[in-house]
Amino acid sequence: MTDYNLIFGVVLAINVLATFRASSYWKKYFPSVNNAVVVVSEGDDDEPTPLVGDDDEGGVGGGGKNDDDEEEGGGGGKGKGKGIVGGSPSKASDAASDAAANIRHAQLLRKYLAVYLFAAMSDWLQGPYVYALYDAYGYSQHDIAVLFVAGFGSSMVFGSFVGGMADQGGRKKFVILFAIIYSLSCMTKHFKNFSILMAGRLLGGVATSLLFSVFEAWLIGAHANAGVMSHLGKSFSYAQYGNSVIAILAGQVANKAASYAEFKPISENSGFYTGGYLGPFDVSLFALIVCGLLASYLWEENYGGGKGDDDSGSDDGKAESSYAMGALKGAFETTMRSPDILSCGIISSLFEGSMYIFVFMWTPALTALAKAEMGDEFVGLPFGVIFSTFMVCCMAGSSIFSIAMERMKPEQLSVIVFGVAAFAFLMVVYSGGATATFLAMNLFEMCVGMYFPSMGTMKGTIVPENKRAAIYNLFRIPLNFIVLFSLLTDLTPRVSFTLCGSMMIVATILQMKLKARRINA
């Protein structure tokens, strides 16, 4: 029998150690070890840059040369100044510049996380209860499948347009629009009416596209405007770590909200319901209101343009970019002309598609294995403990990313991430035991925690700024095809995980080629 509590404890200990190693406390208590670390530049200069001293913000120390002179060796922070005794005025000036960059980055990161984590919480609160709510309304499995397909289809179709509109209209405005659209989607859940629920799914699909594109586009644009692009990997690491913490917290809050009041109509023969599984959606609505208000108050507006531009789009495409179709066309042309952008899109679709299939299939897979091992003694699985274990693994992965980035570029690290993910899925397929399968699933979740900051950092340097949100949403089209395929076909968990492993092998090969073009050339 699998001891899920023991595995959770071990994973939690690994996460604590990894988080400590990635933090500024490690640099404080083990300065001699830290001084030996070499940081590989994230810019065009392939020469490694030594990291001296500590970084008060933890995680990656930045490092490398940026396009701005003031950002050279950007992550040294205060410790770099401490390491200079009787240094030249130029070194003192560099140290002061590094300290100022660290301050700007810390301020930017706080503003971003304050908004992003409320948005992430709103999404995590809803996820576990969408199917349960539709089932409580008495809809058939076919009707529920239609609603889910409509949501992903909406994300695929409408999301392609809103990304380009966000680049031109302003990403802050579209973050606020995200909060409004997702709030309306939450409100529709109170109605036992298929047409209204369908409208809510369509709105939710658009909101999901904005969540996974516009927030990231704003963050990269804000880093460029603040002159702290060397800190981008650290910001993604913090965001992924915080997202995992929020997921665990949201699970507990949603569970309390779902059991707070009885699920019933407000009056006899009324189609408007309250209580029960609607509780998490009401809490999500509150989180979305806070998200929109914080974005309007804390964030500055930024647009598609500036340092991330390239000349890959035609003049006609630029003239049409104010229109949704023109923006989509320009994003598609830019993607197809650039092997690096196209590779990023395919790789991200393959990994995130595997991640969604994993979300759909881990429950039936573990349940089937537990029933086979325990027989009549099987009474159910501790899904709360299992979910928390997965989230702690994601947190550990984001910390491991911060540690690895002290020595590697994200292009190099991603090859390892995708290779390990492929190995994890092969273990799931061929292990045959519940314990080994669960350990392999945790290994994949660690890869998830490393994937988002590494891919976010790569896309931040590869995708042109003037089409960033449009291209990010373009990446989601093949992803949604993969998700729709998994929803509309009756694949067994074994076949599904075999498909995931195959996609990870392809992603590993593509990433090796991308790395060769960007680093080894």
Coordinates of C-alpha atoms in Angstrom, one line a residue:
M1 CA 0.0 0.0 0.0
T2 CA 1.3 3.4 -0.9
D3 CA 2.1 5.7 2.0
Y4 CA 1.0 9.0 0.6
N5 CA 1.7 10.9 3.8
L6 CA 5.2 9.6 4.0
I7 CA 5.9 10.6 0.4
F8 CA 4.4 14.1 1.1
G9 CA 6.7 14.5 4.0
V10 CA 9.8 13.6 2.0
V11 CA 8.8 15.9 -0.9
L12 CA 8.1 18.7 1.6
A13 CA 11.7 18.2 3.0
I14 CA 13.2 18.3 -0.5
N15 CA 11.2 21.5 -1.2
V16 CA 12.5 23.2 2.0
L17 CA 16.1 22.3 1.2
A18 CA 15.8 23.5 -2.4
T19 CA 14.1 26.7 -1.3
F20 CA 16.8 27.4 1.2
R21 CA 19.5 26.7 -1.3
A22 CA 17.9 29.1 -3.8
S23 CA 17.4 31.9 -1.2
S24 CA 19.6 34.7 0.0
Y25 CA 20.1 32.9 3.3
W26 CA 22.3 30.3 1.5
K27 CA 24.5 33.1 0.2
K28 CA 24.6 34.7 3.6
Y29 CA 25.6 31.6 5.6
F30 CA 27.7 29.9 2.9
P31 CA 29.5 32.8 1.1
S32 CA 32.5 30.8 0.1
V33 CA 30.4 28.4 -1.8
N34 CA 28.5 31.2 -3.4
N35 CA 31.6 33.0 -4.5
A36 CA 32.6 30.0 -6.6
V37 CA 29.4 30.0 -8.6
V38 CA 29.6 31.1 -12.2
V39 CA 26.5 32.6 -13.8
V40 CA 26.0 32.1 -17.6
S41 CA 24.8 35.3 -19.3
E42 CA 21.2 35.3 -20.6
G43 CA 22.1 37.9 -23.3
D44 CA 24.0 37.6 -26.5
D45 CA 27.4 37.4 -24.8
D46 CA 28.2 33.7 -24.2
E47 CA 31.1 34.4 -21.8
P48 CA 30.3 33.4 -18.2
T49 CA 30.2 36.1 -15.6
P50 CA 31.3 35.5 -12.0
L51 CA 28.8 36.0 -9.4
V52 CA 30.2 37.8 -6.3
G53 CA 28.4 38.4 -3.0
D54 CA 24.8 37.9 -2.3
D55 CA 21.4 38.9 -3.7
D56 CA 19.0 40.0 -1.1
E57 CA 16.0 38.8 -3.1
G58 CA 17.2 35.2 -3.4
G59 CA 16.9 32.9 -6.4
V60 CA 19.0 33.6 -9.4
G61 CA 21.6 36.3 -9.0
G62 CA 20.9 37.6 -12.5
G63 CA 24.3 37.9 -14.1
G64 CA 25.5 38.4 -17.6
K65 CA 25.5 41.4 -19.9
N66 CA 22.3 43.1 -20.9
D67 CA 21.8 45.5 -23.7
D68 CA 21.9 48.4 -21.3
D69 CA 25.3 49.3 -19.9
E70 CA 23.9 49.8 -16.5
E71 CA 22.7 46.2 -16.3
E72 CA 26.2 44.6 -16.8
G73 CA 26.5 41.9 -14.2
G74 CA 23.0 42.9 -13.1
G75 CA 22.3 40.4 -10.2
G76 CA 25.2 41.1 -7.9
G77 CA 23.3 43.4 -5.7
K78 CA 24.5 44.7 -2.4
G79 CA 27.0 41.9 -1.9
K80 CA 28.9 43.0 -4.9
G81 CA 29.5 46.3 -3.4
K82 CA 30.7 44.6 -0.2
G83 CA 33.2 42.6 -2.1
I84 CA 35.1 45.7 -3.4
V85 CA 37.8 47.0 -1.1
G86 CA 39.6 50.0 -2.4
G87 CA 38.1 49.4 -5.9
S88 CA 38.1 51.8 -8.8
P89 CA 35.4 54.4 -9.2
S90 CA 34.0 52.4 -12.2
K91 CA 33.5 49.3 -10.0
A92 CA 31.9 51.4 -7.3
S93 CA 29.6 52.9 -10.0
D94 CA 28.7 49.4 -11.3
A95 CA 27.9 48.3 -7.7
A96 CA 25.6 51.2 -7.2
S97 CA 23.9 50.5 -10.6
D98 CA 23.4 46.9 -9.6
A99 CA 21.9 47.9 -6.3
A100 CA 19.5 50.3 -8.0
A101 CA 18.5 47.6 -10.5
N102 CA 17.8 45.2 -7.6
I103 CA 15.6 47.8 -6.0
R104 CA 13.7 48.4 -9.2
H105 CA 13.2 44.7 -9.7
A106 CA 12.0 44.1 -6.2
Q107 CA 9.4 46.9 -6.6
L108 CA 8.3 45.5 -10.0
L109 CA 8.0 41.9 -8.7
R110 CA 5.9 43.0 -5.7
K111 CA 3.5 44.8 -8.0
Y112 CA 3.2 41.9 -10.4
L113 CA 2.7 39.2 -7.8
A114 CA 0.1 41.2 -5.9
V115 CA -2.1 41.1 -9.1
Y116 CA -1.0 37.8 -10.6
L117 CA -1.5 35.6 -7.5
F118 CA -5.1 36.8 -7.1
A119 CA -5.7 35.9 -10.7
A120 CA -4.2 32.5 -10.2
M121 CA -6.2 32.0 -7.1
S122 CA -9.4 32.8 -8.9
D123 CA -8.6 30.0 -11.5
W124 CA -7.5 27.4 -8.9
L125 CA -10.7 28.0 -6.9
Q126 CA -12.9 27.1 -9.8
G127 CA -11.1 24.2 -11.4
P128 CA -12.0 21.3 -9.1
Y129 CA -15.7 22.2 -9.0
V130 CA -16.8 22.9 -12.5
Y131 CA -17.6 19.3 -13.4
A132 CA -19.1 18.7 -9.9
L133 CA -21.4 21.8 -10.3
Y134 CA -22.7 20.7 -13.7
D135 CA -23.3 17.2 -12.3
A136 CA -25.2 18.7 -9.3
Y137 CA -27.5 20.5 -11.8
G138 CA -28.4 17.1 -13.2
Y139 CA -26.7 17.4 -16.6
S140 CA -25.6 14.2 -18.4
Q141 CA -22.0 13.3 -19.0
H142 CA -22.5 14.2 -22.7
D143 CA -23.9 17.7 -21.9
I144 CA -21.0 18.3 -19.5
A145 CA -18.5 17.2 -22.2
V146 CA -20.1 19.6 -24.6
L147 CA -19.7 22.5 -22.1
F148 CA -16.0 21.6 -21.6
V149 CA -15.3 21.4 -25.3
A150 CA -17.0 24.8 -25.8
G151 CA -14.7 26.3 -23.2
F152 CA -11.5 25.0 -24.9
G153 CA -12.9 25.9 -28.3
S154 CA -13.6 29.4 -27.2
S155 CA -10.0 29.7 -25.8
M156 CA -8.6 28.5 -29.1
V157 CA -10.7 30.7 -31.4
F158 CA -11.3 34.0 -29.5
G159 CA -8.1 33.8 -27.6
S160 CA -6.2 34.1 -30.8
F161 CA -7.6 37.5 -31.4
V162 CA -7.6 39.0 -28.0
G163 CA -3.8 38.6 -27.7
G164 CA -3.1 40.9 -30.6
M165 CA -5.7 43.3 -29.3
A166 CA -3.9 43.4 -25.9
D167 CA -0.5 44.2 -27.6
Q168 CA -2.1 47.2 -29.3
G169 CA -4.7 48.3 -26.7
G170 CA -2.6 47.9 -23.6
R171 CA -1.9 44.9 -21.5
K172 CA -3.0 46.5 -18.2
K173 CA -6.4 47.2 -19.8
F174 CA -6.7 43.6 -20.9
V175 CA -5.8 42.3 -17.4
I176 CA -8.6 44.4 -16.0
L177 CA -10.8 43.0 -18.9
F178 CA -9.7 39.5 -17.9
A179 CA -11.1 40.2 -14.4
I180 CA -14.4 41.5 -15.7
I181 CA -14.9 38.6 -18.2
Y182 CA -14.0 35.9 -15.7
S183 CA -16.2 37.5 -13.1
L184 CA -19.2 37.3 -15.6
S185 CA -18.3 33.7 -16.1
C186 CA -18.5 33.0 -12.4
M187 CA -21.9 34.7 -12.2
T188 CA -23.4 32.5 -14.9
K189 CA -22.7 29.4 -12.7
H190 CA -25.6 30.4 -10.5
F191 CA -28.1 29.6 -13.3
K192 CA -29.5 26.2 -14.0
N193 CA -29.8 27.0 -17.7
F194 CA -27.8 25.3 -20.4
S195 CA -27.6 28.4 -22.6
I196 CA -26.4 30.6 -19.8
L197 CA -23.9 28.0 -18.7
M198 CA -22.6 27.7 -22.2
A199 CA -22.2 31.5 -22.4
G200 CA -20.2 31.3 -19.2
R201 CA -17.9 28.6 -20.7
L202 CA -17.3 30.8 -23.7
L203 CA -16.4 33.7 -21.5
G204 CA -14.2 31.5 -19.4
G205 CA -12.3 30.3 -22.5
V206 CA -11.5 33.9 -23.4
A207 CA -10.5 34.7 -19.8
T208 CA -8.2 31.7 -19.7
S209 CA -6.4 32.8 -22.8
L210 CA -5.8 36.2 -21.3
L211 CA -4.6 34.7 -18.0
F212 CA -1.9 32.6 -19.8
S213 CA -0.7 35.3 -22.2
V214 CA -1.3 38.9 -21.1
F215 CA 0.0 38.7 -17.6
E216 CA 3.3 37.2 -18.9
A217 CA 3.5 39.7 -21.7
W218 CA 3.0 42.6 -19.2
L219 CA 5.7 41.2 -16.9
I220 CA 8.3 41.0 -19.7
G221 CA 7.4 44.4 -21.0
A222 CA 7.7 45.9 -17.6
H223 CA 11.1 44.3 -17.1
A224 CA 12.3 45.8 -20.4
N225 CA 10.9 49.3 -19.5
A226 CA 12.6 49.1 -16.0
G227 CA 15.9 47.9 -17.5
V228 CA 16.0 44.7 -15.4
M229 CA 15.7 42.0 -18.1
S230 CA 18.6 40.1 -16.4
H231 CA 16.2 39.5 -13.5
L232 CA 13.5 37.9 -15.7
G233 CA 14.2 34.3 -14.9
K234 CA 14.1 35.1 -11.2
S235 CA 10.7 36.7 -11.6
F236 CA 9.2 33.7 -13.3
S237 CA 10.7 31.4 -10.6
Y238 CA 9.0 33.5 -7.9
A239 CA 5.7 33.5 -9.8
Q240 CA 5.7 29.8 -10.3
Y241 CA 6.6 29.2 -6.6
G242 CA 3.8 31.5 -5.5
N243 CA 1.4 29.9 -7.9
S244 CA 2.0 26.5 -6.3
V245 CA 1.5 28.0 -2.8
I246 CA -1.8 29.7 -3.9
A247 CA -3.0 26.4 -5.4
I248 CA -2.7 24.6 -2.1
L249 CA -4.3 27.5 -0.3
A250 CA -7.1 27.7 -2.8
G251 CA -7.8 24.0 -2.5
Q252 CA -8.4 24.5 1.3
V253 CA -10.5 27.6 0.8
A254 CA -12.6 26.1 -1.9
N255 CA -13.3 23.0 0.2
K256 CA -14.6 25.2 3.1
A257 CA -16.6 27.3 0.7
A258 CA -18.3 24.3 -1.0
S259 CA -19.5 23.0 2.4
Y260 CA -20.4 26.3 3.9
A261 CA -24.1 26.4 2.8
E262 CA -26.6 24.1 1.2
F263 CA -26.9 23.9 -2.5
K264 CA -30.5 25.0 -3.4
P265 CA -32.5 27.4 -5.5
I266 CA -33.4 30.8 -4.0
S267 CA -37.1 29.9 -4.3
E268 CA -39.3 27.1 -5.6
N269 CA -39.2 26.6 -9.3
S270 CA -36.4 29.2 -9.6
G271 CA -33.4 28.6 -11.9
F272 CA -31.1 30.6 -9.7
Y273 CA -29.1 28.6 -7.2
T274 CA -26.9 29.4 -4.2
G275 CA -24.6 27.5 -1.8
G276 CA -22.9 24.2 -2.2
Y277 CA -20.5 23.9 -5.2
L278 CA -21.2 27.6 -6.0
G279 CA -19.3 28.7 -3.0
P280 CA -15.8 28.4 -4.6
F281 CA -17.1 30.4 -7.6
D282 CA -18.3 33.2 -5.3
V283 CA -14.9 33.4 -3.6
S284 CA -13.3 33.4 -7.0
L285 CA -15.5 36.4 -8.0
F286 CA -14.1 38.3 -4.9
A287 CA -10.5 37.4 -5.9
L288 CA -11.1 38.7 -9.4
I289 CA -12.5 42.0 -8.2
V290 CA -9.4 42.4 -6.0
C291 CA -7.2 41.4 -9.0
G292 CA -8.8 44.1 -11.3
L293 CA -8.6 46.8 -8.7
L294 CA -5.0 46.1 -7.8
A295 CA -4.0 46.1 -11.5
S296 CA -5.7 49.4 -12.1
Y297 CA -4.0 50.9 -9.1
L298 CA -0.5 49.3 -9.1
W299 CA 0.4 48.6 -12.7
E300 CA 1.6 51.0 -15.4
E301 CA 0.4 50.4 -18.9
N302 CA 2.7 48.8 -21.5
Y303 CA 2.2 47.9 -25.1
G304 CA 3.6 45.7 -27.8
G305 CA 6.7 47.5 -28.9
G306 CA 10.1 48.8 -27.8
K307 CA 13.1 46.6 -27.2
G308 CA 11.5 43.4 -28.1
D309 CA 10.6 44.6 -31.7
D310 CA 12.1 43.1 -34.7
D311 CA 11.6 43.8 -38.4
S312 CA 10.1 40.5 -39.3
G313 CA 6.6 41.9 -39.9
S314 CA 5.7 43.8 -43.0
D315 CA 4.6 47.4 -43.1
D316 CA 1.2 46.2 -44.2
G317 CA 1.1 43.9 -41.2
K318 CA 1.9 46.8 -38.9
A319 CA -0.7 49.0 -40.4
E320 CA -3.3 46.2 -39.9
S321 CA -2.2 45.3 -36.4
S322 CA -4.8 47.5 -34.8
Y323 CA -7.4 45.0 -36.1
A324 CA -7.7 41.6 -34.6
M325 CA -7.3 39.7 -37.8
G326 CA -4.3 41.8 -38.8
A327 CA -2.6 41.1 -35.5
L328 CA -3.3 37.4 -35.8
K329 CA -1.9 37.4 -39.4
G330 CA 1.2 39.3 -38.3
A331 CA 1.8 37.0 -35.4
F332 CA 1.5 33.9 -37.6
E333 CA 3.8 35.3 -40.3
T334 CA 6.4 36.2 -37.7
T335 CA 6.2 32.8 -36.1
M336 CA 6.6 30.9 -39.4
R337 CA 9.6 33.0 -40.4
S338 CA 11.5 32.4 -37.2
P339 CA 12.6 28.8 -36.5
D340 CA 13.2 29.8 -32.8
I341 CA 9.7 31.2 -32.3
L342 CA 8.1 28.3 -34.1
S343 CA 10.1 25.8 -32.0
C344 CA 9.0 27.6 -28.8
G345 CA 5.4 27.4 -29.8
I346 CA 5.5 23.7 -30.7
I347 CA 7.5 22.8 -27.6
S348 CA 5.2 24.7 -25.2
S349 CA 2.1 23.2 -26.8
L350 CA 3.6 19.7 -26.4
F351 CA 4.5 20.1 -22.8
E352 CA 1.4 21.9 -21.7
G353 CA -0.8 19.5 -23.7
S354 CA 0.9 16.7 -21.8
M355 CA 0.3 18.6 -18.5
Y356 CA -3.5 18.9 -19.3
I357 CA -3.7 15.2 -20.2
F358 CA -1.9 14.4 -16.9
V359 CA -4.5 16.5 -15.0
F360 CA -7.3 14.5 -16.6
M361 CA -5.8 11.1 -16.1
W362 CA -3.9 10.9 -12.9
T363 CA -7.0 10.3 -10.8
P364 CA -8.3 7.3 -12.7
A365 CA -4.8 5.9 -13.1
L366 CA -4.0 6.0 -9.4
T367 CA -7.5 4.8 -8.5
A368 CA -7.2 1.7 -10.8
L369 CA -3.8 0.8 -9.4
A370 CA -4.9 1.2 -5.8
K371 CA -8.0 -1.0 -6.4
A372 CA -5.9 -3.7 -8.1
E373 CA -3.5 -3.8 -5.2
M374 CA -6.0 -3.5 -2.3
G375 CA -9.0 -5.3 -3.7
D376 CA -12.0 -5.2 -1.3
E377 CA -10.0 -3.2 1.2
F378 CA -9.9 -0.2 -1.1
V379 CA -11.9 2.7 0.5
G380 CA -10.7 5.6 -1.6
L381 CA -7.6 7.7 -2.1
P382 CA -6.5 10.8 -0.1
F383 CA -6.9 13.2 -3.0
G384 CA -6.1 16.2 -0.9
V385 CA -2.8 14.8 0.2
I386 CA -2.0 13.8 -3.4
F387 CA -2.8 17.2 -4.8
S388 CA -0.8 18.9 -2.1
T389 CA 2.2 16.7 -2.9
F390 CA 2.0 17.6 -6.5
M391 CA 2.0 21.3 -5.7
V392 CA 4.9 21.0 -3.3
C393 CA 6.8 19.2 -6.1
C394 CA 6.0 22.2 -8.4
M395 CA 7.4 24.5 -5.7
A396 CA 10.6 22.5 -5.4
G397 CA 10.9 22.6 -9.2
S398 CA 10.8 26.4 -9.3
S399 CA 13.5 26.5 -6.6
I400 CA 15.6 24.0 -8.5
F401 CA 15.3 26.2 -11.6
S402 CA 16.7 29.2 -9.6
I403 CA 19.7 27.0 -8.5
A404 CA 20.3 25.6 -12.0
M405 CA 20.2 29.1 -13.6
E406 CA 23.3 30.0 -11.6
R407 CA 25.2 27.7 -14.0
M408 CA 23.1 27.1 -17.0
K409 CA 21.1 29.0 -19.6
P410 CA 17.3 28.2 -19.9
E411 CA 17.9 26.7 -23.3
Q412 CA 20.3 24.1 -21.8
L413 CA 18.2 23.5 -18.7
S414 CA 15.0 22.9 -20.7
V415 CA 16.7 19.9 -22.5
I416 CA 17.1 18.2 -19.2
V417 CA 13.6 19.2 -18.0
F418 CA 11.9 17.7 -21.1
G419 CA 14.2 14.6 -21.0
V420 CA 13.3 13.9 -17.4
A421 CA 9.6 14.5 -18.1
A422 CA 9.8 11.9 -20.9
F423 CA 11.4 9.4 -18.5
A424 CA 8.8 10.1 -15.8
F425 CA 6.0 9.3 -18.3
L426 CA 7.7 6.1 -19.3
M427 CA 7.9 5.1 -15.6
V428 CA 4.2 5.8 -15.3
V429 CA 3.4 3.5 -18.3
Y430 CA 5.7 0.6 -17.4
S431 CA 6.0 0.7 -13.6
G432 CA 2.8 -1.3 -12.8
G433 CA 2.8 -0.4 -9.1
A434 CA 0.9 2.4 -7.3
T435 CA 4.0 3.7 -5.4
A436 CA 6.3 3.8 -8.3
T437 CA 3.7 5.4 -10.5
F438 CA 3.0 8.1 -7.9
L439 CA 6.7 8.8 -7.5
A440 CA 7.0 9.2 -11.3
M441 CA 4.1 11.6 -11.3
N442 CA 5.8 13.7 -8.6
L443 CA 8.9 13.7 -10.8
F444 CA 6.9 15.1 -13.7
E445 CA 5.4 17.8 -11.4
M446 CA 8.9 18.9 -10.5
C447 CA 9.5 19.3 -14.2
V448 CA 6.3 21.4 -14.4
G449 CA 7.7 23.7 -11.7
M450 CA 10.9 24.1 -13.7
Y451 CA 9.2 24.4 -17.1
F452 CA 7.2 27.6 -16.6
P453 CA 10.1 29.8 -15.5
S454 CA 12.5 28.3 -18.0
M455 CA 10.1 28.6 -20.9
G456 CA 9.0 32.1 -19.8
T457 CA 12.6 33.3 -19.8
M458 CA 13.3 31.8 -23.2
K459 CA 10.1 33.3 -24.7
G460 CA 11.1 36.6 -23.1
T461 CA 14.2 36.8 -25.3
I462 CA 12.9 35.1 -28.4
V463 CA 9.4 36.5 -29.0
P464 CA 9.3 40.1 -30.4
E465 CA 7.7 42.5 -28.0
N466 CA 5.4 44.1 -30.5
K467 CA 3.5 40.8 -31.1
R468 CA 4.1 39.1 -27.8
A469 CA 0.6 38.5 -26.5
A470 CA -0.7 37.7 -30.0
I471 CA 2.1 35.0 -30.5
Y472 CA 1.5 33.6 -27.0
N473 CA -2.1 33.0 -27.8
L474 CA -1.2 31.6 -31.2
F475 CA 0.9 29.0 -29.3
R476 CA -2.3 28.0 -27.5
I477 CA -4.1 26.9 -30.7
P478 CA -2.2 23.5 -31.0
L479 CA -2.4 23.2 -27.3
N480 CA -6.2 23.4 -27.4
F481 CA -6.3 20.9 -30.2
I482 CA -4.4 18.4 -28.0
V483 CA -6.8 19.0 -25.1
L484 CA -9.8 18.7 -27.3
F485 CA -8.5 15.4 -28.7
S486 CA -8.0 14.0 -25.2
L487 CA -11.5 15.1 -24.2
L488 CA -13.3 13.7 -27.3
T489 CA -11.5 10.4 -27.5
D490 CA -11.9 7.5 -25.0
L491 CA -8.2 6.8 -24.4
T492 CA -7.2 4.7 -21.4
P493 CA -4.8 6.2 -18.9
R494 CA -2.0 3.9 -20.2
V495 CA -2.4 5.1 -23.8
S496 CA -2.8 8.7 -22.7
F497 CA 0.5 8.6 -20.7
T498 CA 2.2 6.8 -23.6
L499 CA 1.1 9.7 -25.8
C500 CA 2.5 12.2 -23.2
G501 CA 5.8 10.4 -23.2
S502 CA 6.0 10.5 -27.0
M503 CA 5.3 14.2 -27.0
M504 CA 8.0 14.8 -24.4
I505 CA 10.5 12.9 -26.5
V506 CA 9.7 15.1 -29.5
A507 CA 9.9 18.2 -27.3
T508 CA 13.4 17.1 -26.1
I509 CA 14.6 16.7 -29.6
L510 CA 13.2 20.1 -30.7
Q511 CA 14.7 21.8 -27.6
M512 CA 18.1 20.3 -28.4
K513 CA 17.9 21.9 -31.9
L514 CA 16.8 25.2 -30.4
K515 CA 19.7 25.1 -27.9
A516 CA 22.1 24.4 -30.7
R517 CA 20.9 27.4 -32.8
R518 CA 21.0 29.8 -29.8
I519 CA 24.1 28.7 -27.9
N520 CA 26.4 26.4 -29.9
A521 CA 26.3 28.3 -33.2

